[in-house]
């Protein structure tokens, strides 16, 4: 199946409400539009038992070798804001993997 899309909320000077949270999909993964490389994500561990893992996959290989994903541990009942994700490393579609649906994802970018 296809990765589950996380919609990007545009932040303006007028202010915006928090973005919609999408449950992490541990089977199919998630994706975020990253056309300008200035997107950042907020990830919330809604669980109360263990830290959970979020990984961002690199878009390219290095000398034909796949580079391991960048991984973050999200502590119990906390949120982390992570980014930006430069296009030259992560591509125009940011592919994210989670180890459990207890991770909730939202994505943002600034309007200038």
GROMACS .gro file of N, CA, C and O in nm, residues 33-98:
model
  264
   33UNK      N    1   0.497   1.627   0.177
   33UNK     CA    2   0.547   1.709   0.065
   33UNK      C    3   0.659   1.798   0.117
   33UNK      O    4   0.644   1.863   0.221
   34UNK      N    5   0.771   1.799   0.046
   34UNK     CA    6   0.891   1.871   0.091
   34UNK      C    7   0.954   1.945  -0.026
   34UNK      O    8   1.076   1.944  -0.043
   35UNK      N    9   0.874   2.012  -0.107
   35UNK     CA   10   0.922   2.071  -0.232
   35UNK      C   11   1.030   2.177  -0.212
   35UNK      O   12   1.117   2.192  -0.297
   36UNK      N   13   1.027   2.250  -0.102
   36UNK     CA   14   1.125   2.357  -0.083
   36UNK      C   15   1.230   2.322   0.023
   36UNK      O   16   1.323   2.400   0.045
   37UNK      N   17   1.215   2.210   0.089
   37UNK     CA   18   1.315   2.167   0.187
   37UNK      C   19   1.307   2.238   0.320
   37UNK      O   20   1.394   2.221   0.405
   38UNK      N   21   1.204   2.320   0.340
   38UNK     CA   22   1.193   2.392   0.467
   38UNK      C   23   1.082   2.339   0.556
   38UNK      O   24   1.044   2.401   0.655
   39UNK      N   25   1.034   2.221   0.526
   39UNK     CA   26   0.930   2.160   0.608
   39UNK      C   27   0.991   2.109   0.738
   39UNK      O   28   1.109   2.073   0.744
   40UNK      N   29   0.914   2.114   0.843
   40UNK     CA   30   0.954   2.051   0.969
   40UNK      C   31   0.833   1.977   1.023
   40UNK      O   32   0.719   2.004   0.985
   41UNK      N   33   0.860   1.877   1.105
   41UNK     CA   34   0.752   1.796   1.157
   41UNK      C   35   0.747   1.805   1.309
   41UNK      O   36   0.847   1.831   1.376
   42UNK      N   37   0.627   1.787   1.359
   42UNK     CA   38   0.608   1.772   1.503
   42UNK      C   39   0.562   1.629   1.523
   42UNK      O   40   0.469   1.583   1.457
   43UNK      N   41   0.630   1.559   1.609
   43UNK     CA   42   0.596   1.420   1.637
   43UNK      C   43   0.568   1.407   1.786
   43UNK      O   44   0.643   1.457   1.870
   44UNK      N   45   0.454   1.344   1.817
   44UNK     CA   46   0.411   1.329   1.956
   44UNK      C   47   0.398   1.181   1.989
   44UNK      O   48   0.333   1.106   1.916
   45UNK      N   49   0.461   1.140   2.096
   45UNK     CA   50   0.447   1.003   2.145
   45UNK      C   51   0.327   1.003   2.239
   45UNK      O   52   0.334   1.053   2.350
   46UNK      N   53   0.216   0.947   2.192
   46UNK     CA   54   0.094   0.945   2.273
   46UNK      C   55   0.093   0.829   2.372
   46UNK      O   56   0.002   0.818   2.453
   47UNK      N   57   0.194   0.746   2.366
   47UNK     CA   58   0.201   0.630   2.455
   47UNK      C   59   0.251   0.667   2.594
   47UNK      O   60   0.305   0.774   2.617
   48UNK      N   61   0.234   0.573   2.685
   48UNK     CA   62   0.277   0.596   2.823
   48UNK      C   63   0.365   0.482   2.875
   48UNK      O   64   0.383   0.468   2.995
   49UNK      N   65   0.419   0.401   2.782
   49UNK     CA   66   0.498   0.287   2.828
   49UNK      C   67   0.644   0.291   2.784
   49UNK      O   68   0.733   0.261   2.863
   50UNK      N   69   0.674   0.326   2.657
   50UNK     CA   70   0.811   0.325   2.608
   50UNK      C   71   0.834   0.439   2.508
   50UNK      O   72   0.741   0.489   2.448
   51UNK      N   73   0.961   0.474   2.491
   51UNK     CA   74   0.998   0.568   2.386
   51UNK      C   75   0.971   0.501   2.251
   51UNK      O   76   0.978   0.378   2.239
   52UNK      N   77   0.940   0.579   2.151
   52UNK     CA   78   0.913   0.529   2.016
   52UNK      C   79   1.011   0.591   1.917
   52UNK      O   80   1.068   0.697   1.943
   53UNK      N   81   1.030   0.525   1.803
   53UNK     CA   82   1.128   0.569   1.704
   53UNK      C   83   1.063   0.626   1.579
   53UNK      O   84   0.968   0.569   1.525
   54UNK      N   85   1.119   0.737   1.532
   54UNK     CA   86   1.083   0.799   1.405
   54UNK      C   87   1.207   0.799   1.319
   54UNK      O   88   1.316   0.832   1.367
   55UNK      N   89   1.193   0.765   1.191
   55UNK     CA   90   1.305   0.765   1.098
   55UNK      C   91   1.268   0.843   0.972
   55UNK      O   92   1.156   0.831   0.923
   56UNK      N   93   1.364   0.921   0.923
   56UNK     CA   94   1.349   0.993   0.796
   56UNK      C   95   1.447   0.930   0.697
   56UNK      O   96   1.567   0.920   0.725
   57UNK      N   97   1.395   0.886   0.584
   57UNK     CA   98   1.477   0.817   0.485
   57UNK      C   99   1.545   0.915   0.390
   57UNK      O  100   1.484   1.011   0.344
   58UNK      N  101   1.672   0.889   0.361
   58UNK     CA  102   1.745   0.970   0.265
   58UNK      C  103   1.700   0.931   0.124
   58UNK      O  104   1.672   0.815   0.096
   59UNK      N  105   1.695   1.030   0.035
   59UNK     CA  106   1.643   1.009  -0.100
   59UNK      C  107   1.744   0.946  -0.195
   59UNK      O  108   1.706   0.886  -0.295
   60UNK      N  109   1.872   0.960  -0.165
   60UNK     CA  110   1.975   0.917  -0.259
   60UNK      C  111   2.070   0.817  -0.196
   60UNK      O  112   2.079   0.804  -0.075
   61UNK      N  113   2.142   0.750  -0.282
   61UNK     CA  114   2.249   0.662  -0.236
   61UNK      C  115   2.380   0.740  -0.241
   61UNK      O  116   2.389   0.844  -0.304
   62UNK      N  117   2.481   0.687  -0.174
   62UNK     CA  118   2.616   0.744  -0.180
   62UNK      C  119   2.705   0.639  -0.243
   62UNK      O  120   2.721   0.530  -0.187
   63UNK      N  121   2.755   0.670  -0.361
   63UNK     CA  122   2.840   0.576  -0.435
   63UNK      C  123   2.770   0.441  -0.450
   63UNK      O  124   2.831   0.335  -0.437
   64UNK      N  125   2.638   0.446  -0.474
   64UNK     CA  126   2.560   0.325  -0.496
   64UNK      C  127   2.516   0.252  -0.371
   64UNK      O  128   2.451   0.148  -0.378
   65UNK      N  129   2.549   0.307  -0.254
   65UNK     CA  130   2.513   0.242  -0.128
   65UNK      C  131   2.400   0.318  -0.060
   65UNK      O  132   2.406   0.441  -0.047
   66UNK      N  133   2.298   0.247  -0.015
   66UNK     CA  134   2.188   0.310   0.056
   66UNK      C  135   2.237   0.359   0.192
   66UNK      O  136   2.305   0.286   0.265
   67UNK      N  137   2.201   0.481   0.225
   67UNK     CA  138   2.239   0.541   0.353
   67UNK      C  139   2.131   0.509   0.454
   67UNK      O  140   2.012   0.524   0.427
   68UNK      N  141   2.173   0.466   0.575
   68UNK     CA  142   2.076   0.438   0.681
   68UNK      C  143   1.995   0.563   0.712
   68UNK      O  144   2.047   0.675   0.708
   69UNK      N  145   1.869   0.545   0.746
   69UNK     CA  146   1.779   0.656   0.779
   69UNK      C  147   1.827   0.729   0.904
   69UNK      O  148   1.891   0.671   0.991
   70UNK      N  149   1.795   0.858   0.911
   70UNK     CA  150   1.818   0.938   1.031
   70UNK      C  151   1.706   0.903   1.128
   70UNK      O  152   1.588   0.906   1.092
   71UNK      N  153   1.742   0.869   1.252
   71UNK     CA  154   1.642   0.819   1.348
   71UNK      C  155   1.645   0.902   1.477
   71UNK      O  156   1.752   0.941   1.523
   72UNK      N  157   1.526   0.925   1.530
   72UNK     CA  158   1.509   0.995   1.657
   72UNK      C  159   1.427   0.910   1.752
   72UNK      O  160   1.330   0.847   1.711
   73UNK      N  161   1.463   0.912   1.878
   73UNK     CA  162   1.385   0.847   1.983
   73UNK      C  163   1.295   0.953   2.046
   73UNK      O  164   1.344   1.059   2.091
   74UNK      N  165   1.166   0.927   2.050
   74UNK     CA  166   1.069   1.021   2.106
   74UNK      C  167   1.026   0.967   2.243
   74UNK      O  168   0.961   0.862   2.252
   75UNK      N  169   1.064   1.037   2.351
   75UNK     CA  170   1.033   0.987   2.485
   75UNK      C  171   0.882   0.973   2.512
   75UNK      O  172   0.800   1.035   2.444
   76UNK      N  173   0.851   0.897   2.613
   76UNK     CA  174   0.712   0.873   2.655
   76UNK      C  175   0.640   1.006   2.678
   76UNK      O  176   0.694   1.096   2.742
   77UNK      N  177   0.519   1.017   2.623
   77UNK     CA  178   0.430   1.131   2.647
   77UNK      C  179   0.494   1.267   2.619
   77UNK      O  180   0.466   1.364   2.690
   78UNK      N  181   0.578   1.276   2.517
   78UNK     CA  182   0.640   1.404   2.481
   78UNK      C  183   0.627   1.429   2.332
   78UNK      O  184   0.592   1.340   2.255
   79UNK      N  185   0.658   1.554   2.294
   79UNK     CA  186   0.659   1.594   2.153
   79UNK      C  187   0.797   1.646   2.118
   79UNK      O  188   0.868   1.699   2.203
   80UNK      N  189   0.832   1.634   1.990
   80UNK     CA  190   0.957   1.689   1.937
   80UNK      C  191   0.926   1.757   1.805
   80UNK      O  192   0.846   1.708   1.726
   81UNK      N  193   0.991   1.870   1.782
   81UNK     CA  194   0.985   1.940   1.654
   81UNK      C  195   1.117   1.914   1.584
   81UNK      O  196   1.223   1.945   1.640
   82UNK      N  197   1.109   1.862   1.462
   82UNK     CA  198   1.229   1.816   1.392
   82UNK      C  199   1.230   1.873   1.249
   82UNK      O  200   1.130   1.866   1.180
   83UNK      N  201   1.343   1.922   1.206
   83UNK     CA  202   1.358   1.971   1.070
   83UNK      C  203   1.454   2.087   1.066
   83UNK      O  204   1.511   2.123   1.170
   84UNK      N  205   1.476   2.148   0.954
   84UNK     CA  206   1.418   2.119   0.823
   84UNK      C  207   1.485   1.998   0.758
   84UNK      O  208   1.581   1.942   0.811
   85UNK      N  209   1.433   1.960   0.643
   85UNK     CA  210   1.478   1.843   0.568
   85UNK      C  211   1.519   1.886   0.427
   85UNK      O  212   1.436   1.888   0.337
   86UNK      N  213   1.645   1.922   0.407
   86UNK     CA  214   1.690   1.971   0.276
   86UNK      C  215   1.658   1.874   0.163
   86UNK      O  216   1.679   1.753   0.175
   87UNK      N  217   1.606   1.928   0.053
   87UNK     CA  218   1.568   1.847  -0.063
   87UNK      C  219   1.684   1.764  -0.114
   87UNK      O  220   1.668   1.648  -0.153
   88UNK      N  221   1.805   1.821  -0.114
   88UNK     CA  222   1.919   1.748  -0.171
   88UNK      C  223   1.949   1.619  -0.093
   88UNK      O  224   2.009   1.528  -0.147
   89UNK      N  225   1.906   1.609   0.032
   89UNK     CA  226   1.927   1.488   0.111
   89UNK      C  227   1.802   1.401   0.120
   89UNK      O  228   1.809   1.279   0.114
   90UNK      N  229   1.686   1.466   0.140
   90UNK     CA  230   1.563   1.392   0.169
   90UNK      C  231   1.465   1.385   0.053
   90UNK      O  232   1.367   1.311   0.059
   91UNK      N  233   1.488   1.464  -0.053
   91UNK     CA  234   1.399   1.463  -0.168
   91UNK      C  235   1.279   1.554  -0.152
   91UNK      O  236   1.258   1.614  -0.047
   92UNK      N  237   1.199   1.564  -0.258
   92UNK     CA  238   1.080   1.650  -0.256
   92UNK      C  239   0.963   1.583  -0.186
   92UNK      O  240   0.862   1.647  -0.161
   93UNK      N  241   0.976   1.455  -0.158
   93UNK     CA  242   0.880   1.384  -0.073
   93UNK      C  243   0.960   1.325   0.042
   93UNK      O  244   1.050   1.244   0.021
   94UNK      N  245   0.929   1.369   0.162
   94UNK     CA  246   0.995   1.320   0.281
   94UNK      C  247   0.927   1.191   0.324
   94UNK      O  248   0.807   1.192   0.353
   95UNK      N  249   1.000   1.080   0.323
   95UNK     CA  250   0.945   0.951   0.364
   95UNK      C  251   0.984   0.922   0.508
   95UNK      O  252   1.102   0.920   0.541
   96UNK      N  253   0.881   0.902   0.591
   96UNK     CA  254   0.900   0.879   0.733
   96UNK      C  255   0.854   0.738   0.770
   96UNK      O  256   0.753   0.690   0.718
   97UNK      N  257   0.926   0.677   0.863
   97UNK     CA  258   0.887   0.547   0.918
   97UNK      C  259   0.877   0.560   1.069
   97UNK      O  260   0.954   0.633   1.131
   98UNK      N  261   0.781   0.490   1.126
   98UNK     CA  262   0.763   0.488   1.271
   98UNK      C  263   0.761   0.342   1.317
   98UNK      O  264   0.731   0.252   1.238
   0.00000   0.00000   0.00000
